[in-house]
Short mmCIF file of C-alpha atoms and ligand atoms in Angstrom, two decimals:
data_model
loop_
_atom_site.label_atom_id
_atom_site.label_comp_id
_atom_site.label_asym_id
_atom_site.label_seq_id
_atom_site.Cartn_x
_atom_site.Cartn_y
_atom_site.Cartn_z
CA MET N 1107 0.00 0.00 0.00
CA ALA N 1108 1.63 3.22 -1.11
CA GLN N 1109 1.45 5.79 1.69
CA THR N 1110 0.32 8.50 -0.66
CA GLN N 1111 -2.79 6.67 -1.85
CA PRO N 1112 -5.68 7.65 0.40
CA ILE N 1113 -7.99 5.36 2.33
CA LEU N 1114 -11.77 5.81 2.24
CA ILE N 1115 -13.40 5.71 5.69
CA THR N 1116 -17.14 5.08 5.49
CA GLY N 1117 -18.93 6.06 8.71
CA GLY N 1118 -15.89 8.16 9.56
CA THR N 1119 -17.73 10.79 11.61
CA GLY N 1120 -19.06 8.07 13.94
CA PHE N 1121 -17.60 6.92 17.24
CA ILE N 1122 -15.04 4.36 16.06
CA GLY N 1123 -14.46 5.93 12.64
CA SER N 1124 -13.50 9.33 14.06
CA HIS N 1125 -10.94 7.79 16.42
CA THR N 1126 -9.57 5.72 13.54
CA ALA N 1127 -9.20 8.92 11.51
CA VAL N 1128 -6.88 10.27 14.23
CA VAL N 1129 -4.80 7.09 14.17
CA LEU N 1130 -4.46 7.22 10.37
CA ALA N 1131 -3.49 10.90 10.48
CA GLU N 1132 -0.83 10.16 13.12
CA ALA N 1133 0.54 7.43 10.85
CA GLY N 1134 0.74 9.86 7.90
CA GLN N 1135 -1.98 7.99 6.03
CA PRO N 1136 -4.28 10.38 4.10
CA PHE N 1137 -7.99 9.58 4.05
CA VAL N 1138 -11.40 10.70 2.82
CA ILE N 1139 -14.54 10.39 4.98
CA LEU N 1140 -17.95 9.44 3.62
CA ASP N 1141 -20.91 9.52 6.01
CA ASN N 1142 -24.59 10.29 5.62
CA LEU N 1143 -24.65 11.79 9.17
CA CYS N 1144 -27.66 9.66 10.18
CA ASN N 1145 -25.98 8.95 13.52
CA SER N 1146 -23.19 11.50 13.81
CA SER N 1147 -22.56 15.23 13.81
CA PRO N 1148 -20.70 17.29 11.21
CA LYS N 1149 -19.09 19.02 14.21
CA VAL N 1150 -16.86 15.95 14.53
CA LEU N 1151 -14.96 17.43 11.58
CA ASP N 1152 -14.07 20.55 13.63
CA ARG N 1153 -12.74 18.31 16.38
CA LEU N 1154 -10.70 16.29 13.86
CA ALA N 1155 -9.25 19.56 12.53
CA ARG N 1156 -8.17 20.47 16.09
CA LEU N 1157 -6.38 17.14 16.26
CA ASN N 1158 -4.65 17.68 12.88
CA ALA N 1159 -6.68 14.81 11.51
CA SER N 1160 -8.78 16.43 8.80
CA PRO N 1161 -9.85 14.27 5.87
CA LEU N 1162 -8.76 15.24 2.36
CA GLU N 1163 -12.49 15.62 1.78
CA PHE N 1164 -15.71 14.97 3.66
CA VAL N 1165 -18.50 13.60 1.49
CA GLN N 1166 -22.01 13.60 2.91
CA ALA N 1167 -23.46 10.63 1.08
CA ASP N 1168 -25.05 7.25 1.62
CA ILE N 1169 -23.25 3.97 0.93
CA ARG N 1170 -26.38 2.89 -0.96
CA ASP N 1171 -25.89 5.72 -3.46
CA SER N 1172 -23.99 4.12 -6.35
CA ALA N 1173 -23.60 7.34 -8.31
CA ALA N 1174 -22.03 9.12 -5.33
CA LEU N 1175 -19.67 6.20 -4.78
CA ASP N 1176 -18.66 5.99 -8.44
CA ALA N 1177 -17.95 9.72 -8.54
CA LEU N 1178 -15.84 9.47 -5.38
CA PHE N 1179 -13.87 6.45 -6.61
CA ALA N 1180 -13.23 8.32 -9.86
CA ARG N 1181 -11.81 11.32 -7.94
CA TYR N 1182 -9.33 9.37 -5.80
CA ASN N 1183 -7.04 6.44 -6.34
CA PHE N 1184 -7.95 4.75 -3.07
CA ALA N 1185 -5.63 2.15 -1.55
CA GLY N 1186 -8.57 0.62 0.29
CA VAL N 1187 -11.69 1.17 2.37
CA ILE N 1188 -12.32 0.96 6.10
CA HIS N 1189 -16.04 0.34 6.25
CA PHE N 1190 -17.73 1.46 9.48
CA ALA N 1191 -20.98 2.83 8.04
CA GLY N 1192 -23.96 1.02 9.45
CA LEU N 1193 -26.82 1.16 11.93
CA LYS N 1194 -25.98 -0.44 15.28
CA ALA N 1195 -28.86 -0.27 17.78
CA VAL N 1196 -29.94 -3.83 18.58
CA GLY N 1197 -33.37 -2.94 19.99
CA GLU N 1198 -34.17 -0.69 17.03
CA SER N 1199 -33.15 -3.49 14.67
CA VAL N 1200 -35.74 -5.80 16.25
CA ALA N 1201 -38.44 -3.18 15.61
CA GLN N 1202 -37.18 -2.27 12.11
CA PRO N 1203 -35.51 -5.36 10.62
CA LEU N 1204 -35.90 -4.34 6.99
CA ARG N 1205 -34.37 -0.91 7.60
CA TYR N 1206 -31.35 -2.53 9.25
CA LEU N 1207 -30.90 -5.21 6.60
CA GLU N 1208 -31.33 -2.68 3.80
CA ASN N 1209 -28.91 -0.17 5.26
CA ASN N 1210 -26.24 -2.55 6.48
CA VAL N 1211 -26.41 -5.42 3.99
CA SER N 1212 -27.59 -3.69 0.79
CA GLY N 1213 -25.30 -0.78 1.67
CA THR N 1214 -22.27 -3.05 2.06
CA ILE N 1215 -23.01 -4.92 -1.16
CA ASN N 1216 -23.45 -1.65 -3.00
CA LEU N 1217 -20.10 -0.44 -1.64
CA LEU N 1218 -18.37 -3.69 -2.65
CA GLN N 1219 -19.78 -3.38 -6.17
CA ALA N 1220 -18.53 0.19 -6.48
CA MET N 1221 -15.11 -0.90 -5.19
CA ASP N 1222 -14.99 -3.72 -7.72
CA ARG N 1223 -15.88 -1.35 -10.56
CA ALA N 1224 -13.05 0.94 -9.44
CA HIS N 1225 -10.61 -1.98 -8.98
CA VAL N 1226 -10.19 -1.12 -5.29
CA ARG N 1227 -10.25 -4.56 -3.72
CA ARG N 1228 -9.01 -3.98 -0.17
CA ILE N 1229 -11.52 -3.65 2.67
CA VAL N 1230 -11.54 -3.70 6.46
CA PHE N 1231 -15.03 -4.52 7.69
CA SER N 1232 -16.60 -3.76 11.10
CA SER N 1233 -18.12 -6.95 12.39
CA SER N 1234 -19.07 -7.68 15.97
CA ALA N 1235 -18.81 -10.29 18.69
CA THR N 1236 -22.59 -10.49 18.37
CA VAL N 1237 -22.02 -13.02 15.55
CA TYR N 1238 -21.08 -15.56 18.26
CA GLY N 1239 -24.56 -15.36 19.87
CA ASP N 1240 -24.55 -17.04 23.30
CA PRO N 1241 -21.06 -18.56 23.18
CA ALA N 1242 -20.56 -22.16 24.30
CA VAL N 1243 -16.91 -21.48 25.10
CA VAL N 1244 -15.23 -18.33 26.49
CA PRO N 1245 -12.79 -16.84 25.61
CA ILE N 1246 -14.30 -17.17 22.12
CA PRO N 1247 -12.03 -18.28 19.26
CA GLU N 1248 -12.74 -17.07 15.70
CA THR N 1249 -13.62 -20.67 14.79
CA ALA N 1250 -16.64 -20.71 17.16
CA PRO N 1251 -20.06 -21.32 15.57
CA LEU N 1252 -21.77 -18.21 14.19
CA THR N 1253 -25.37 -17.27 14.76
CA ALA N 1254 -27.65 -14.24 14.87
CA THR N 1255 -29.97 -13.42 17.74
CA ASN N 1256 -31.42 -10.18 16.30
CA PRO N 1257 -31.60 -8.38 12.93
CA TYR N 1258 -28.52 -6.25 13.70
CA GLY N 1259 -26.48 -9.41 14.30
CA ARG N 1260 -28.04 -10.97 11.21
CA SER N 1261 -26.91 -7.98 9.14
CA LYS N 1262 -23.31 -8.43 10.35
CA LEU N 1263 -23.41 -12.16 9.62
CA MET N 1264 -24.87 -11.57 6.16
CA CYS N 1265 -22.11 -9.04 5.36
CA GLU N 1266 -19.47 -11.48 6.61
CA ASP N 1267 -20.99 -14.22 4.43
CA ALA N 1268 -21.00 -11.88 1.43
CA LEU N 1269 -17.31 -11.12 2.00
CA ARG N 1270 -16.46 -14.82 2.31
CA GLU N 1271 -18.35 -15.63 -0.90
CA LEU N 1272 -16.68 -12.73 -2.66
CA HIS N 1273 -13.21 -13.87 -1.64
CA ALA N 1274 -13.95 -17.46 -2.68
CA ALA N 1275 -15.10 -16.25 -6.11
CA ASP N 1276 -12.38 -13.66 -6.62
CA PRO N 1277 -9.19 -14.25 -4.62
CA ARG N 1278 -7.78 -10.89 -5.74
CA TRP N 1279 -9.60 -9.30 -2.78
CA HIS N 1280 -7.81 -8.26 0.41
CA ILE N 1281 -10.41 -8.55 3.19
CA ALA N 1282 -10.21 -8.16 6.96
CA VAL N 1283 -13.30 -9.03 8.99
CA LEU N 1284 -12.77 -7.50 12.43
CA ARG N 1285 -15.06 -8.75 15.20
CA TYR N 1286 -15.09 -6.05 17.84
CA PHE N 1287 -15.89 -6.82 21.44
CA ASN N 1288 -17.03 -3.82 23.58
CA PRO N 1289 -15.34 -0.52 22.59
CA VAL N 1290 -15.41 2.20 25.27
CA GLY N 1291 -13.30 5.21 26.27
CA ALA N 1292 -12.43 8.25 24.20
CA HIS N 1293 -9.52 10.18 22.76
CA ASP N 1294 -7.42 11.49 25.65
CA SER N 1295 -7.73 15.11 24.44
CA GLY N 1296 -11.40 15.09 25.47
CA LEU N 1297 -12.23 16.31 21.94
CA LEU N 1298 -13.66 13.06 20.58
CA GLY N 1299 -15.87 10.45 22.16
CA GLU N 1300 -19.14 8.57 22.03
CA ALA N 1301 -22.25 10.74 21.69
CA PRO N 1302 -25.33 8.53 21.52
CA ASN N 1303 -28.69 10.00 20.56
CA GLY N 1304 -31.30 9.87 23.33
CA ILE N 1305 -31.09 7.34 26.16
CA PRO N 1306 -27.89 5.32 25.82
CA ASN N 1307 -28.26 1.58 25.24
CA ASN N 1308 -24.69 0.80 26.17
CA LEU N 1309 -23.16 0.60 29.61
CA MET N 1310 -20.33 3.17 29.48
CA PRO N 1311 -22.28 6.13 28.06
CA TYR N 1312 -25.04 5.38 30.56
CA ILE N 1313 -22.52 5.45 33.41
CA THR N 1314 -21.01 8.75 32.24
CA GLN N 1315 -24.47 10.33 32.00
CA VAL N 1316 -25.27 9.19 35.55
CA ALA N 1317 -21.93 10.64 36.66
CA LEU N 1318 -22.87 13.94 35.05
CA GLY N 1319 -26.27 13.96 36.76
CA GLN N 1320 -28.14 13.71 33.44
CA ARG N 1321 -29.61 10.34 34.56
CA GLU N 1322 -30.60 9.45 38.10
CA TYR N 1323 -29.16 5.95 38.37
CA LEU N 1324 -27.82 3.04 36.35
CA GLN N 1325 -29.98 -0.01 36.02
CA ILE N 1326 -27.79 -3.10 36.26
CA PHE N 1327 -29.50 -5.71 34.15
CA GLY N 1328 -29.33 -8.91 36.21
CA ASN N 1329 -27.26 -9.97 39.22
CA ASP N 1330 -28.07 -13.66 38.99
CA TYR N 1331 -25.85 -14.67 36.08
CA ASP N 1332 -23.42 -17.53 36.46
CA THR N 1333 -20.47 -15.12 36.78
CA PRO N 1334 -18.22 -14.32 39.78
CA ASP N 1335 -20.42 -11.45 41.05
CA GLY N 1336 -23.64 -12.34 39.23
CA THR N 1337 -23.52 -9.41 36.77
CA GLY N 1338 -22.80 -9.75 33.04
CA VAL N 1339 -19.18 -10.09 31.93
CA ARG N 1340 -17.84 -8.42 28.78
CA ASP N 1341 -14.52 -7.70 27.10
CA TYR N 1342 -14.18 -3.90 27.04
CA LEU N 1343 -11.44 -2.38 24.93
CA HIS N 1344 -10.31 1.22 24.55
CA VAL N 1345 -11.56 2.81 21.32
CA MET N 1346 -8.02 4.07 20.54
CA ASP N 1347 -6.72 0.49 20.73
CA LEU N 1348 -9.56 -0.55 18.45
CA ALA N 1349 -8.64 2.27 16.06
CA GLN N 1350 -5.03 1.05 16.01
CA GLY N 1351 -6.36 -2.40 15.12
CA HIS N 1352 -7.66 -0.96 11.84
CA LEU N 1353 -4.27 0.41 10.89
CA ALA N 1354 -2.75 -2.96 11.78
CA ALA N 1355 -5.36 -4.70 9.61
CA LEU N 1356 -4.67 -2.40 6.64
CA ARG N 1357 -0.98 -3.21 6.93
CA ALA N 1358 -1.68 -6.95 7.19
CA LEU N 1359 -3.67 -6.76 3.94
CA ASP N 1360 -0.52 -6.23 1.88
CA THR N 1361 -1.35 -9.34 -0.18
CA PRO N 1362 -4.73 -10.79 -1.22
CA LYS N 1363 -6.27 -12.75 1.65
CA LEU N 1364 -9.27 -13.05 3.93
CA LEU N 1365 -8.51 -12.44 7.61
CA THR N 1366 -11.10 -12.89 10.35
CA VAL N 1367 -9.94 -11.55 13.68
CA ASN N 1368 -11.38 -10.80 17.13
CA LEU N 1369 -10.44 -7.42 18.56
CA GLY N 1370 -10.63 -7.52 22.34
CA THR N 1371 -8.44 -7.72 25.41
CA GLY N 1372 -9.28 -11.30 26.36
CA GLN N 1373 -10.10 -10.03 29.89
CA GLY N 1374 -13.56 -10.30 31.40
CA VAL N 1375 -15.01 -7.32 33.29
CA SER N 1376 -18.39 -7.46 35.06
CA VAL N 1377 -20.89 -4.61 35.17
CA LYS N 1378 -20.15 -4.28 38.88
CA ASP N 1379 -16.37 -4.14 38.19
CA MET N 1380 -16.98 -1.38 35.66
CA VAL N 1381 -19.16 0.69 38.01
CA ASP N 1382 -16.66 0.30 40.88
CA THR N 1383 -13.63 1.10 38.72
CA PHE N 1384 -15.29 4.17 37.20
CA ALA N 1385 -16.20 5.50 40.66
CA ARG N 1386 -12.72 4.86 42.08
CA VAL N 1387 -10.73 6.26 39.15
CA ASN N 1388 -12.84 9.37 38.70
CA GLY N 1389 -13.94 9.96 42.27
CA VAL N 1390 -17.59 10.04 41.18
CA PRO N 1391 -20.03 7.56 42.72
CA ILE N 1392 -22.44 5.85 40.31
CA ALA N 1393 -25.90 5.33 41.76
CA HIS N 1394 -27.26 1.99 40.60
CA ARG N 1395 -30.06 -0.48 41.13
CA PHE N 1396 -30.23 -4.13 40.23
CA VAL N 1397 -33.11 -4.90 37.89
CA ALA N 1398 -34.20 -7.88 35.77
CA ARG N 1399 -31.96 -9.26 33.05
CA ARG N 1400 -32.21 -7.49 29.68
CA PRO N 1401 -33.78 -9.83 27.10
CA GLY N 1402 -31.21 -11.22 24.69
CA ASP N 1403 -28.18 -10.56 26.94
CA VAL N 1404 -25.65 -13.34 27.49
CA ALA N 1405 -23.80 -14.00 30.75
CA GLN N 1406 -20.30 -13.72 29.36
CA CYS N 1407 -18.69 -12.60 26.12
CA LEU N 1408 -14.95 -12.28 25.80
CA ALA N 1409 -12.41 -12.68 23.06
CA ASP N 1410 -9.71 -15.18 22.49
CA ALA N 1411 -7.36 -12.41 21.32
CA ARG N 1412 -4.45 -14.57 20.14
CA GLN N 1413 -5.18 -14.36 16.42
CA ALA N 1414 -5.00 -10.57 16.46
CA LYS N 1415 -1.55 -10.76 17.97
CA ALA N 1416 -0.37 -13.43 15.55
CA LEU N 1417 -1.90 -12.05 12.34
CA LEU N 1418 -2.07 -8.30 12.93
CA HIS N 1419 0.75 -7.91 15.48
CA TRP N 1420 -1.78 -5.99 17.52
CA GLN N 1421 -2.77 -6.08 21.16
CA THR N 1422 -4.48 -3.64 23.47
CA GLN N 1423 -2.41 -1.06 25.37
CA HIS N 1424 -4.95 0.68 27.58
CA ASN N 1425 -6.34 -0.76 30.83
CA LEU N 1426 -9.79 -0.43 32.36
CA GLU N 1427 -8.76 2.52 34.53
CA ARG N 1428 -7.70 4.42 31.42
CA MET N 1429 -10.96 3.57 29.64
CA CYS N 1430 -12.92 4.98 32.59
CA ALA N 1431 -10.76 8.10 32.92
CA ASP N 1432 -10.91 8.94 29.20
CA ALA N 1433 -14.67 8.30 28.94
CA TRP N 1434 -15.27 10.63 31.89
CA ARG N 1435 -12.95 13.36 30.55
CA TRP N 1436 -14.86 13.33 27.26
CA GLN N 1437 -18.31 13.39 28.89
CA SER N 1438 -17.47 16.01 31.52
CA MET N 1439 -15.83 18.32 28.96
CA ASN N 1440 -18.74 17.81 26.54
CA PRO N 1441 -22.00 17.60 28.49
CA GLN N 1442 -23.91 18.27 25.25
CA GLY N 1443 -21.74 15.95 23.18
CA PHE N 1444 -20.52 17.56 19.96
CA ASP N 1445 -22.95 20.45 20.44
CA THR N 1446 -20.81 21.64 23.36
CA PRO N 1447 -18.95 24.74 22.10
CA LEU N 1448 -15.23 24.23 21.58
P1 NAD W 1742 -21.63 5.07 14.85
O1 NAD W 1742 -23.11 5.05 14.69
O2 NAD W 1742 -21.05 6.07 15.78
O3 NAD W 1742 -20.93 5.25 13.42
C1 NAD W 1742 -21.47 4.71 12.25
C2 NAD W 1742 -21.52 5.84 11.23
O4 NAD W 1742 -22.09 5.33 10.02
C3 NAD W 1742 -22.41 7.01 11.67
O5 NAD W 1742 -21.63 8.21 11.58
C4 NAD W 1742 -23.57 7.02 10.67
O6 NAD W 1742 -23.99 8.32 10.39
C5 NAD W 1742 -22.94 6.32 9.47
N1 NAD W 1742 -23.88 5.60 8.59
C6 NAD W 1742 -24.83 4.70 8.94
N2 NAD W 1742 -25.47 4.26 7.85
C7 NAD W 1742 -24.91 4.88 6.78
C8 NAD W 1742 -25.14 4.83 5.39
N3 NAD W 1742 -26.13 4.08 4.86
N4 NAD W 1742 -24.37 5.59 4.56
C9 NAD W 1742 -23.38 6.39 5.08
N5 NAD W 1742 -23.14 6.47 6.40
C10 NAD W 1742 -23.90 5.73 7.25
O7 NAD W 1742 -21.18 3.60 15.27
P2 NAD W 1742 -19.77 3.06 15.77
O8 NAD W 1742 -19.93 2.66 17.19
O9 NAD W 1742 -18.70 3.97 15.37
O10 NAD W 1742 -19.69 1.72 14.92
C11 NAD W 1742 -19.02 1.65 13.68
C12 NAD W 1742 -19.22 0.25 13.11
O11 NAD W 1742 -18.75 -0.72 14.04
C13 NAD W 1742 -20.68 -0.10 12.83
O12 NAD W 1742 -20.74 -0.86 11.65
C14 NAD W 1742 -21.05 -0.95 14.04
O13 NAD W 1742 -22.08 -1.86 13.73
C15 NAD W 1742 -19.75 -1.67 14.30
N6 NAD W 1742 -19.62 -2.13 15.70
C16 NAD W 1742 -19.77 -1.23 16.72
C17 NAD W 1742 -19.67 -1.67 18.04
C18 NAD W 1742 -19.85 -0.71 19.18
O14 NAD W 1742 -20.05 -1.16 20.32
N7 NAD W 1742 -19.77 0.60 19.00
C19 NAD W 1742 -19.39 -3.01 18.31
C20 NAD W 1742 -19.23 -3.90 17.24
C21 NAD W 1742 -19.35 -3.43 15.93
N1 UDP W 1743 -25.79 -3.07 31.02
C1 UDP W 1743 -26.42 -2.70 32.21
N2 UDP W 1743 -27.12 -1.52 32.22
C2 UDP W 1743 -27.20 -0.69 31.15
C3 UDP W 1743 -26.53 -1.07 29.96
C4 UDP W 1743 -25.84 -2.27 29.92
O1 UDP W 1743 -26.38 -3.43 33.20
O2 UDP W 1743 -27.85 0.35 31.21
C5 UDP W 1743 -25.02 -4.33 30.99
C6 UDP W 1743 -25.51 -5.34 29.96
O3 UDP W 1743 -26.51 -6.14 30.53
C7 UDP W 1743 -24.22 -6.10 29.64
C8 UDP W 1743 -23.13 -5.04 29.78
O4 UDP W 1743 -23.70 -4.01 30.58
O5 UDP W 1743 -23.98 -7.10 30.64
C9 UDP W 1743 -22.69 -4.44 28.43
O6 UDP W 1743 -23.83 -3.99 27.72
P1 UDP W 1743 -23.71 -3.11 26.42
O7 UDP W 1743 -25.12 -2.79 25.97
O8 UDP W 1743 -22.81 -1.95 26.67
O9 UDP W 1743 -22.96 -4.05 25.38
P2 UDP W 1743 -23.39 -5.48 24.77
O10 UDP W 1743 -22.35 -6.43 25.25
O11 UDP W 1743 -24.77 -5.80 25.23
O12 UDP W 1743 -23.29 -5.26 23.30
#
């Protein structure tokens, strides 16, 4: 991959994409961002500029828009695509399965077709640990059986299947399927972070909003799981480590291949551990109440992270304390998310 050829980041104004933009900029890798802004703010671009991580161009467009993609691929000689664009709210996907499948699956296929037309056959794809469903074995190896428990998970599995079929049919493709575990934290400048719309679904943004006083207390979904303290166990990784994983994947795709890799720490953290660590590190107590299990949740989900080390030469660098400190710095500096004036 020639350094001067840019990378296209789809979904690049979103949570993980914006942090990945910073990592690419630090590595001297130019990039273009395409996002339809359905779940992110254009103000992210001002923050990226502050971090010397501006894209060559920002294109407000949809990955389902073939004409927009063809025009963009004609303007740049892209070295590859990091494809984050997609809808990600599990509950919403249950209510609106066709919208999720159309956006995520049709969108990805449309993008792959545009890439093929432009002879750009290198892609890093955002998959998720959700493709393992309720895992029989933890830590979960990449060879574990795959399943979908909701339309969001189904959309990820369908995209993965499309990528596997594509590689089988045309081995010229360079494909990395990255299965993320639970990304949290924020850039340590406090300029970038996670800014969910409405009531957060995920644990860390909920905790930071309780810490800020925007929500009264955290509901801990279940304390009767078969885990050391009864609360759900997950593999949380710092979003900057996850962002570095994308650079590592791009570099590993120097030759045609299909890589499928978990990105996680391999360490299990319970909801109770997370609440206690956040309170201790930041000196802010987190009011909480134990409530019933959330439907669809599994007891434990953590990565066997050995493949990432072997194939991508990547492993996480930031510990749980750092994830909690950075998430809180971002939230406390930006109580209104990206609408907070700089
Ligand atoms: P995000 O919502 O912050 O970012 C996704 C971006 O994609 C948003 O900016 C949104 O506006 C854009 N987008 C959505 N549909 C689009 C379309 N049709 N055309 C153009 N842009 C579109 O989410 P994120 O947390 O940064 O996640 C990025 C990717 O990683 C997603 O594919 C998500 O499913 C996947 N993922 C996320 C997590 C997580 O916990 N955050 C875990 C596993 C996988
Ligand atoms: N969780 C919780 N309260 C919340 C949000 C999440 O107790 O308000 C728990 C959830 O049950 C799971 C863990 O926190 O055990 C991580 O949930 P999240 O939604 O962040 O990620 P998931 O692993 O479900 O994708």
